[in-house]
């Protein structure tokens, strides 16, 4: 199993990945000369916090893009789920319940998107754009532009806590990324996703459940948005 994972990782390293990685390294080196304290522990830690949230969104939308779809609602999903979950935690003091609500909302919105795209054959751009607009309105209505307070300190540890010098959120991101990589390269669901992205008609003829896979992909995207 370990050899298969390593082989899959090496196989996915192509020329484009090497070029992008090289450009990124060069950019970091150049910026370090002009930005004082760029390599300071504080700045590097802040970057890890930012990478975590953005990385989870990217992790969620990647399978969506692979199957040839779009999801414009992820930021709205992230906002609405976190607001409602935070309100639940603030009113009940139950962090586990709040986190469960956050994940359920993300999965439910993802399932909604996936249903209309996969089952009803509505263009993903239209569906997710509508969800984004509605979600942004719901978020503004729920908060009324007021900061949500009365939250237990333990809740903030998930987003801002550290294990040593490494943010907890970054560890969550890395863990989910590794799991996602293994699934995409070593599980039949990952093979289905790649197959649909390559040729949806051939995938249907080969017996792959197209609609179910599309719904799964959007549910996964919603979950990653809610986690972020």
PDB file of C-alpha atoms in Angstrom:
ATOM      1  CA  UNK A   1       0.000   0.000   0.000  1.00  0.00           C
ATOM      2  CA  UNK A   2       2.804   2.413   0.899  1.00  0.00           C
ATOM      3  CA  UNK A   3       4.554   1.676  -2.399  1.00  0.00           C
ATOM      4  CA  UNK A   4       1.360   2.397  -4.322  1.00  0.00           C
ATOM      5  CA  UNK A   5       0.943   5.731  -2.546  1.00  0.00           C
ATOM      6  CA  UNK A   6       4.550   6.727  -3.234  1.00  0.00           C
ATOM      7  CA  UNK A   7       4.254   5.585  -6.851  1.00  0.00           C
ATOM      8  CA  UNK A   8       1.067   7.620  -7.279  1.00  0.00           C
ATOM      9  CA  UNK A   9       2.767  10.688  -5.827  1.00  0.00           C
ATOM     10  CA  UNK A  10       5.761  10.369  -8.148  1.00  0.00           C
ATOM     11  CA  UNK A  11       3.522   9.742 -11.169  1.00  0.00           C
ATOM     12  CA  UNK A  12       1.612  12.970 -10.524  1.00  0.00           C
ATOM     13  CA  UNK A  13       4.794  15.057 -10.469  1.00  0.00           C
ATOM     14  CA  UNK A  14       4.960  16.457 -14.001  1.00  0.00           C
ATOM     15  CA  UNK A  15       6.857  19.260 -15.702  1.00  0.00           C
ATOM     16  CA  UNK A  16       4.158  21.838 -14.937  1.00  0.00           C
ATOM     17  CA  UNK A  17       4.315  21.008 -11.228  1.00  0.00           C
ATOM     18  CA  UNK A  18       8.093  21.378 -11.220  1.00  0.00           C
ATOM     19  CA  UNK A  19       7.889  24.734 -13.040  1.00  0.00           C
ATOM     20  CA  UNK A  20       5.217  26.096 -10.681  1.00  0.00           C
ATOM     21  CA  UNK A  21       7.175  24.880  -7.662  1.00  0.00           C
ATOM     22  CA  UNK A  22      10.355  26.486  -8.977  1.00  0.00           C
ATOM     23  CA  UNK A  23       8.634  29.811  -9.654  1.00  0.00           C
ATOM     24  CA  UNK A  24       7.123  29.755  -6.157  1.00  0.00           C
ATOM     25  CA  UNK A  25      10.530  29.171  -4.558  1.00  0.00           C
ATOM     26  CA  UNK A  26      12.085  31.989  -6.599  1.00  0.00           C
ATOM     27  CA  UNK A  27       9.213  34.322  -5.646  1.00  0.00           C
ATOM     28  CA  UNK A  28       9.696  33.536  -1.948  1.00  0.00           C
ATOM     29  CA  UNK A  29      13.428  34.233  -2.201  1.00  0.00           C
ATOM     30  CA  UNK A  30      12.854  37.568  -3.979  1.00  0.00           C
ATOM     31  CA  UNK A  31      10.171  38.674  -1.512  1.00  0.00           C
ATOM     32  CA  UNK A  32      12.428  37.805   1.421  1.00  0.00           C
ATOM     33  CA  UNK A  33      14.950  40.401   0.225  1.00  0.00           C
ATOM     34  CA  UNK A  34      12.380  43.210   0.114  1.00  0.00           C
ATOM     35  CA  UNK A  35      10.108  42.303   3.049  1.00  0.00           C
ATOM     36  CA  UNK A  36      11.790  42.741   6.407  1.00  0.00           C
ATOM     37  CA  UNK A  37      11.055  39.878   8.775  1.00  0.00           C
ATOM     38  CA  UNK A  38       9.604  37.690   6.028  1.00  0.00           C
ATOM     39  CA  UNK A  39      11.212  34.579   7.505  1.00  0.00           C
ATOM     40  CA  UNK A  40      10.360  35.510  11.081  1.00  0.00           C
ATOM     41  CA  UNK A  41       8.506  32.882  13.100  1.00  0.00           C
ATOM     42  CA  UNK A  42       5.501  35.164  13.496  1.00  0.00           C
ATOM     43  CA  UNK A  43       5.163  35.821   9.769  1.00  0.00           C
ATOM     44  CA  UNK A  44       5.640  32.177   8.811  1.00  0.00           C
ATOM     45  CA  UNK A  45       3.018  31.143  11.358  1.00  0.00           C
ATOM     46  CA  UNK A  46       0.565  33.711   9.980  1.00  0.00           C
ATOM     47  CA  UNK A  47       1.135  32.337   6.487  1.00  0.00           C
ATOM     48  CA  UNK A  48       0.354  28.824   7.721  1.00  0.00           C
ATOM     49  CA  UNK A  49      -2.960  30.090   9.124  1.00  0.00           C
ATOM     50  CA  UNK A  50      -3.840  31.626   5.752  1.00  0.00           C
ATOM     51  CA  UNK A  51      -2.698  28.586   3.787  1.00  0.00           C
ATOM     52  CA  UNK A  52      -4.926  26.358   5.908  1.00  0.00           C
ATOM     53  CA  UNK A  53      -8.200  28.123   5.081  1.00  0.00           C
ATOM     54  CA  UNK A  54      -7.411  28.660   1.408  1.00  0.00           C
ATOM     55  CA  UNK A  55      -5.935  25.179   1.082  1.00  0.00           C
ATOM     56  CA  UNK A  56      -9.109  23.530   2.369  1.00  0.00           C
ATOM     57  CA  UNK A  57     -11.177  25.469  -0.172  1.00  0.00           C
ATOM     58  CA  UNK A  58      -8.803  24.362  -2.924  1.00  0.00           C
ATOM     59  CA  UNK A  59      -8.924  20.783  -1.648  1.00  0.00           C
ATOM     60  CA  UNK A  60     -12.710  20.871  -1.872  1.00  0.00           C
ATOM     61  CA  UNK A  61     -13.021  22.411  -5.311  1.00  0.00           C
ATOM     62  CA  UNK A  62     -10.320  20.277  -6.963  1.00  0.00           C
ATOM     63  CA  UNK A  63     -12.547  17.198  -7.567  1.00  0.00           C
ATOM     64  CA  UNK A  64     -15.314  19.540  -8.769  1.00  0.00           C
ATOM     65  CA  UNK A  65     -12.985  20.982 -11.400  1.00  0.00           C
ATOM     66  CA  UNK A  66     -11.694  17.523 -12.343  1.00  0.00           C
ATOM     67  CA  UNK A  67     -15.215  16.409 -13.317  1.00  0.00           C
ATOM     68  CA  UNK A  68     -15.631  19.581 -15.374  1.00  0.00           C
ATOM     69  CA  UNK A  69     -17.880  21.557 -13.021  1.00  0.00           C
ATOM     70  CA  UNK A  70     -17.697  24.788 -11.028  1.00  0.00           C
ATOM     71  CA  UNK A  71     -18.640  25.689  -7.464  1.00  0.00           C
ATOM     72  CA  UNK A  72     -18.937  29.405  -6.796  1.00  0.00           C
ATOM     73  CA  UNK A  73     -20.702  28.891  -3.475  1.00  0.00           C
ATOM     74  CA  UNK A  74     -17.792  27.672  -1.345  1.00  0.00           C
ATOM     75  CA  UNK A  75     -17.009  30.994   0.335  1.00  0.00           C
ATOM     76  CA  UNK A  76     -20.707  31.487   1.117  1.00  0.00           C
ATOM     77  CA  UNK A  77     -20.896  27.928   2.472  1.00  0.00           C
ATOM     78  CA  UNK A  78     -17.875  28.609   4.660  1.00  0.00           C
ATOM     79  CA  UNK A  79     -19.438  31.821   5.962  1.00  0.00           C
ATOM     80  CA  UNK A  80     -22.979  30.575   6.586  1.00  0.00           C
ATOM     81  CA  UNK A  81     -21.947  27.291   8.202  1.00  0.00           C
ATOM     82  CA  UNK A  82     -19.450  28.981  10.514  1.00  0.00           C
ATOM     83  CA  UNK A  83     -21.946  31.674  11.538  1.00  0.00           C
ATOM     84  CA  UNK A  84     -24.744  29.220  12.336  1.00  0.00           C
ATOM     85  CA  UNK A  85     -22.365  26.843  14.093  1.00  0.00           C
ATOM     86  CA  UNK A  86     -20.914  29.701  16.117  1.00  0.00           C
ATOM     87  CA  UNK A  87     -24.404  30.855  17.110  1.00  0.00           C
ATOM     88  CA  UNK A  88     -25.189  27.314  18.281  1.00  0.00           C
ATOM     89  CA  UNK A  89     -21.998  27.202  20.347  1.00  0.00           C
ATOM     90  CA  UNK A  90     -22.647  30.650  21.783  1.00  0.00           C
ATOM     91  CA  UNK A  91     -26.192  29.738  22.844  1.00  0.00           C
ATOM     92  CA  UNK A  92     -25.530  26.197  24.097  1.00  0.00           C
ATOM     93  CA  UNK A  93     -21.851  26.198  25.036  1.00  0.00           C
ATOM     94  CA  UNK A  94     -21.594  22.818  23.296  1.00  0.00           C
ATOM     95  CA  UNK A  95     -18.593  22.905  20.941  1.00  0.00           C
ATOM     96  CA  UNK A  96     -19.144  19.383  19.588  1.00  0.00           C
ATOM     97  CA  UNK A  97     -22.739  20.214  18.663  1.00  0.00           C
ATOM     98  CA  UNK A  98     -21.649  23.424  16.969  1.00  0.00           C
ATOM     99  CA  UNK A  99     -18.978  21.645  14.916  1.00  0.00           C
ATOM    100  CA  UNK A 100     -21.499  18.965  13.927  1.00  0.00           C
ATOM    101  CA  UNK A 101     -23.916  21.676  12.778  1.00  0.00           C
ATOM    102  CA  UNK A 102     -21.153  23.343  10.751  1.00  0.00           C
ATOM    103  CA  UNK A 103     -20.305  20.085   8.971  1.00  0.00           C
ATOM    104  CA  UNK A 104     -23.952  19.161   8.376  1.00  0.00           C
ATOM    105  CA  UNK A 105     -24.703  22.551   6.832  1.00  0.00           C
ATOM    106  CA  UNK A 106     -21.699  22.274   4.530  1.00  0.00           C
ATOM    107  CA  UNK A 107     -22.688  18.760   3.478  1.00  0.00           C
ATOM    108  CA  UNK A 108     -26.354  19.741   3.027  1.00  0.00           C
ATOM    109  CA  UNK A 109     -25.557  22.710   0.781  1.00  0.00           C
ATOM    110  CA  UNK A 110     -23.123  20.546  -1.164  1.00  0.00           C
ATOM    111  CA  UNK A 111     -25.811  17.885  -1.584  1.00  0.00           C
ATOM    112  CA  UNK A 112     -28.223  20.582  -2.788  1.00  0.00           C
ATOM    113  CA  UNK A 113     -25.725  21.725  -5.405  1.00  0.00           C
ATOM    114  CA  UNK A 114     -24.908  18.164  -6.414  1.00  0.00           C
ATOM    115  CA  UNK A 115     -28.573  17.205  -6.740  1.00  0.00           C
ATOM    116  CA  UNK A 116     -29.373  20.015  -9.140  1.00  0.00           C
ATOM    117  CA  UNK A 117     -26.180  19.529 -11.134  1.00  0.00           C
ATOM    118  CA  UNK A 118     -26.152  15.723 -11.170  1.00  0.00           C
ATOM    119  CA  UNK A 119     -29.854  14.799 -11.127  1.00  0.00           C
ATOM    120  CA  UNK A 120     -31.582  17.860 -12.594  1.00  0.00           C
ATOM    121  CA  UNK A 121     -28.796  18.628 -15.098  1.00  0.00           C
ATOM    122  CA  UNK A 122     -28.708  22.327 -14.219  1.00  0.00           C
ATOM    123  CA  UNK A 123     -25.490  24.126 -15.140  1.00  0.00           C
ATOM    124  CA  UNK A 124     -23.243  24.202 -12.071  1.00  0.00           C
ATOM    125  CA  UNK A 125     -22.361  27.860 -12.646  1.00  0.00           C
ATOM    126  CA  UNK A 126     -26.034  28.865 -12.312  1.00  0.00           C
ATOM    127  CA  UNK A 127     -26.784  26.673  -9.290  1.00  0.00           C
ATOM    128  CA  UNK A 128     -23.732  27.622  -7.260  1.00  0.00           C
ATOM    129  CA  UNK A 129     -24.008  31.308  -8.188  1.00  0.00           C
ATOM    130  CA  UNK A 130     -27.569  31.327  -6.827  1.00  0.00           C
ATOM    131  CA  UNK A 131     -26.433  29.562  -3.646  1.00  0.00           C
ATOM    132  CA  UNK A 132     -23.589  32.059  -3.264  1.00  0.00           C
ATOM    133  CA  UNK A 133     -25.978  35.024  -3.507  1.00  0.00           C
ATOM    134  CA  UNK A 134     -28.519  33.516  -1.109  1.00  0.00           C
ATOM    135  CA  UNK A 135     -25.813  32.396   1.301  1.00  0.00           C
ATOM    136  CA  UNK A 136     -24.245  35.847   1.423  1.00  0.00           C
ATOM    137  CA  UNK A 137     -27.646  37.349   2.186  1.00  0.00           C
ATOM    138  CA  UNK A 138     -28.344  34.806   4.927  1.00  0.00           C
ATOM    139  CA  UNK A 139     -24.951  35.476   6.497  1.00  0.00           C
ATOM    140  CA  UNK A 140     -25.566  39.229   6.552  1.00  0.00           C
ATOM    141  CA  UNK A 141     -29.043  38.718   8.044  1.00  0.00           C
ATOM    142  CA  UNK A 142     -27.874  36.362  10.791  1.00  0.00           C
ATOM    143  CA  UNK A 143     -25.011  38.520  12.007  1.00  0.00           C
ATOM    144  CA  UNK A 144     -26.592  41.922  11.348  1.00  0.00           C
ATOM    145  CA  UNK A 145     -22.983  43.101  10.967  1.00  0.00           C
ATOM    146  CA  UNK A 146     -22.382  42.437  14.675  1.00  0.00           C
ATOM    147  CA  UNK A 147     -19.544  40.281  16.026  1.00  0.00           C
ATOM    148  CA  UNK A 148     -20.712  37.030  17.627  1.00  0.00           C
ATOM    149  CA  UNK A 149     -19.524  36.740  21.225  1.00  0.00           C
ATOM    150  CA  UNK A 150     -19.960  34.537  24.303  1.00  0.00           C
ATOM    151  CA  UNK A 151     -17.827  31.721  22.890  1.00  0.00           C
ATOM    152  CA  UNK A 152     -15.743  29.268  24.950  1.00  0.00           C
ATOM    153  CA  UNK A 153     -11.961  29.583  24.697  1.00  0.00           C
ATOM    154  CA  UNK A 154     -11.621  25.954  23.592  1.00  0.00           C
ATOM    155  CA  UNK A 155     -13.479  26.798  20.384  1.00  0.00           C
ATOM    156  CA  UNK A 156     -10.829  29.327  19.358  1.00  0.00           C
ATOM    157  CA  UNK A 157      -8.088  26.745  19.893  1.00  0.00           C
ATOM    158  CA  UNK A 158      -9.226  24.864  16.773  1.00  0.00           C
ATOM    159  CA  UNK A 159      -8.742  27.912  14.587  1.00  0.00           C
ATOM    160  CA  UNK A 160      -5.930  29.740  16.366  1.00  0.00           C
ATOM    161  CA  UNK A 161      -4.280  27.188  18.650  1.00  0.00           C
ATOM    162  CA  UNK A 162      -0.867  25.660  18.054  1.00  0.00           C
ATOM    163  CA  UNK A 163       0.935  22.398  18.607  1.00  0.00           C
ATOM    164  CA  UNK A 164       4.408  23.706  19.322  1.00  0.00           C
ATOM    165  CA  UNK A 165       4.821  26.384  16.663  1.00  0.00           C
ATOM    166  CA  UNK A 166       2.541  24.719  14.097  1.00  0.00           C
ATOM    167  CA  UNK A 167      -1.090  25.939  13.913  1.00  0.00           C
ATOM    168  CA  UNK A 168      -3.757  23.324  14.630  1.00  0.00           C
ATOM    169  CA  UNK A 169      -5.637  24.452  11.517  1.00  0.00           C
ATOM    170  CA  UNK A 170      -2.578  23.683   9.383  1.00  0.00           C
ATOM    171  CA  UNK A 171      -2.312  20.187  10.862  1.00  0.00           C
ATOM    172  CA  UNK A 172      -5.980  19.615  10.027  1.00  0.00           C
ATOM    173  CA  UNK A 173      -5.365  20.833   6.479  1.00  0.00           C
ATOM    174  CA  UNK A 174      -2.321  18.594   5.985  1.00  0.00           C
ATOM    175  CA  UNK A 175      -4.156  15.557   7.383  1.00  0.00           C
ATOM    176  CA  UNK A 176      -7.168  16.053   5.113  1.00  0.00           C
ATOM    177  CA  UNK A 177      -4.915  16.699   2.113  1.00  0.00           C
ATOM    178  CA  UNK A 178      -3.065  13.415   2.659  1.00  0.00           C
ATOM    179  CA  UNK A 179      -6.362  11.542   3.018  1.00  0.00           C
ATOM    180  CA  UNK A 180      -7.685  13.228  -0.127  1.00  0.00           C
ATOM    181  CA  UNK A 181      -4.545  12.310  -2.070  1.00  0.00           C
ATOM    182  CA  UNK A 182      -4.808   8.667  -1.017  1.00  0.00           C
ATOM    183  CA  UNK A 183      -8.505   8.498  -1.961  1.00  0.00           C
ATOM    184  CA  UNK A 184      -7.973  10.167  -5.342  1.00  0.00           C
ATOM    185  CA  UNK A 185      -5.112   7.845  -6.275  1.00  0.00           C
ATOM    186  CA  UNK A 186      -5.898   4.568  -4.512  1.00  0.00           C
ATOM    187  CA  UNK A 187      -9.697   4.344  -4.167  1.00  0.00           C
ATOM    188  CA  UNK A 188     -12.359   3.564  -6.740  1.00  0.00           C
ATOM    189  CA  UNK A 189     -14.107   6.876  -6.006  1.00  0.00           C
ATOM    190  CA  UNK A 190     -11.000   8.737  -7.100  1.00  0.00           C
ATOM    191  CA  UNK A 191     -10.843   6.648 -10.269  1.00  0.00           C
ATOM    192  CA  UNK A 192     -14.497   7.421 -10.953  1.00  0.00           C
ATOM    193  CA  UNK A 193     -13.836  11.147 -10.590  1.00  0.00           C
ATOM    194  CA  UNK A 194     -10.896  11.072 -12.995  1.00  0.00           C
ATOM    195  CA  UNK A 195     -12.855   8.908 -15.430  1.00  0.00           C
ATOM    196  CA  UNK A 196     -15.825  11.292 -15.480  1.00  0.00           C
ATOM    197  CA  UNK A 197     -13.481  14.203 -16.016  1.00  0.00           C
ATOM    198  CA  UNK A 198     -11.843  12.463 -18.975  1.00  0.00           C
ATOM    199  CA  UNK A 199     -14.993  11.207 -20.703  1.00  0.00           C
ATOM    200  CA  UNK A 200     -18.394  11.288 -19.057  1.00  0.00           C
ATOM    201  CA  UNK A 201     -20.125   9.245 -21.787  1.00  0.00           C
ATOM    202  CA  UNK A 202     -17.553   6.457 -21.674  1.00  0.00           C
ATOM    203  CA  UNK A 203     -17.782   6.479 -17.876  1.00  0.00           C
ATOM    204  CA  UNK A 204     -21.548   6.060 -18.047  1.00  0.00           C
ATOM    205  CA  UNK A 205     -21.235   3.153 -20.481  1.00  0.00           C
ATOM    206  CA  UNK A 206     -18.693   1.484 -18.203  1.00  0.00           C
ATOM    207  CA  UNK A 207     -21.192   1.488 -15.340  1.00  0.00           C
ATOM    208  CA  UNK A 208     -19.853   4.359 -13.238  1.00  0.00           C
ATOM    209  CA  UNK A 209     -22.700   6.050 -11.282  1.00  0.00           C
ATOM    210  CA  UNK A 210     -22.308   9.534 -12.758  1.00  0.00           C
ATOM    211  CA  UNK A 211     -25.041  11.289 -10.787  1.00  0.00           C
ATOM    212  CA  UNK A 212     -24.025   9.784  -7.448  1.00  0.00           C
ATOM    213  CA  UNK A 213     -20.383  10.683  -8.020  1.00  0.00           C
ATOM    214  CA  UNK A 214     -21.276  14.275  -8.915  1.00  0.00           C
ATOM    215  CA  UNK A 215     -23.343  14.602  -5.743  1.00  0.00           C
ATOM    216  CA  UNK A 216     -20.495  13.108  -3.700  1.00  0.00           C
ATOM    217  CA  UNK A 217     -18.018  15.580  -5.191  1.00  0.00           C
ATOM    218  CA  UNK A 218     -20.193  18.579  -4.321  1.00  0.00           C
ATOM    219  CA  UNK A 219     -20.864  17.238  -0.814  1.00  0.00           C
ATOM    220  CA  UNK A 220     -17.112  16.887  -0.319  1.00  0.00           C
ATOM    221  CA  UNK A 221     -16.587  20.451  -1.534  1.00  0.00           C
ATOM    222  CA  UNK A 222     -19.224  21.707   0.902  1.00  0.00           C
ATOM    223  CA  UNK A 223     -17.634  19.787   3.770  1.00  0.00           C
ATOM    224  CA  UNK A 224     -14.184  21.210   3.039  1.00  0.00           C
ATOM    225  CA  UNK A 225     -15.642  24.712   2.846  1.00  0.00           C
ATOM    226  CA  UNK A 226     -17.334  24.268   6.225  1.00  0.00           C
ATOM    227  CA  UNK A 227     -14.124  22.894   7.766  1.00  0.00           C
ATOM    228  CA  UNK A 228     -12.143  25.863   6.463  1.00  0.00           C
TER     229      UNK A 228
END
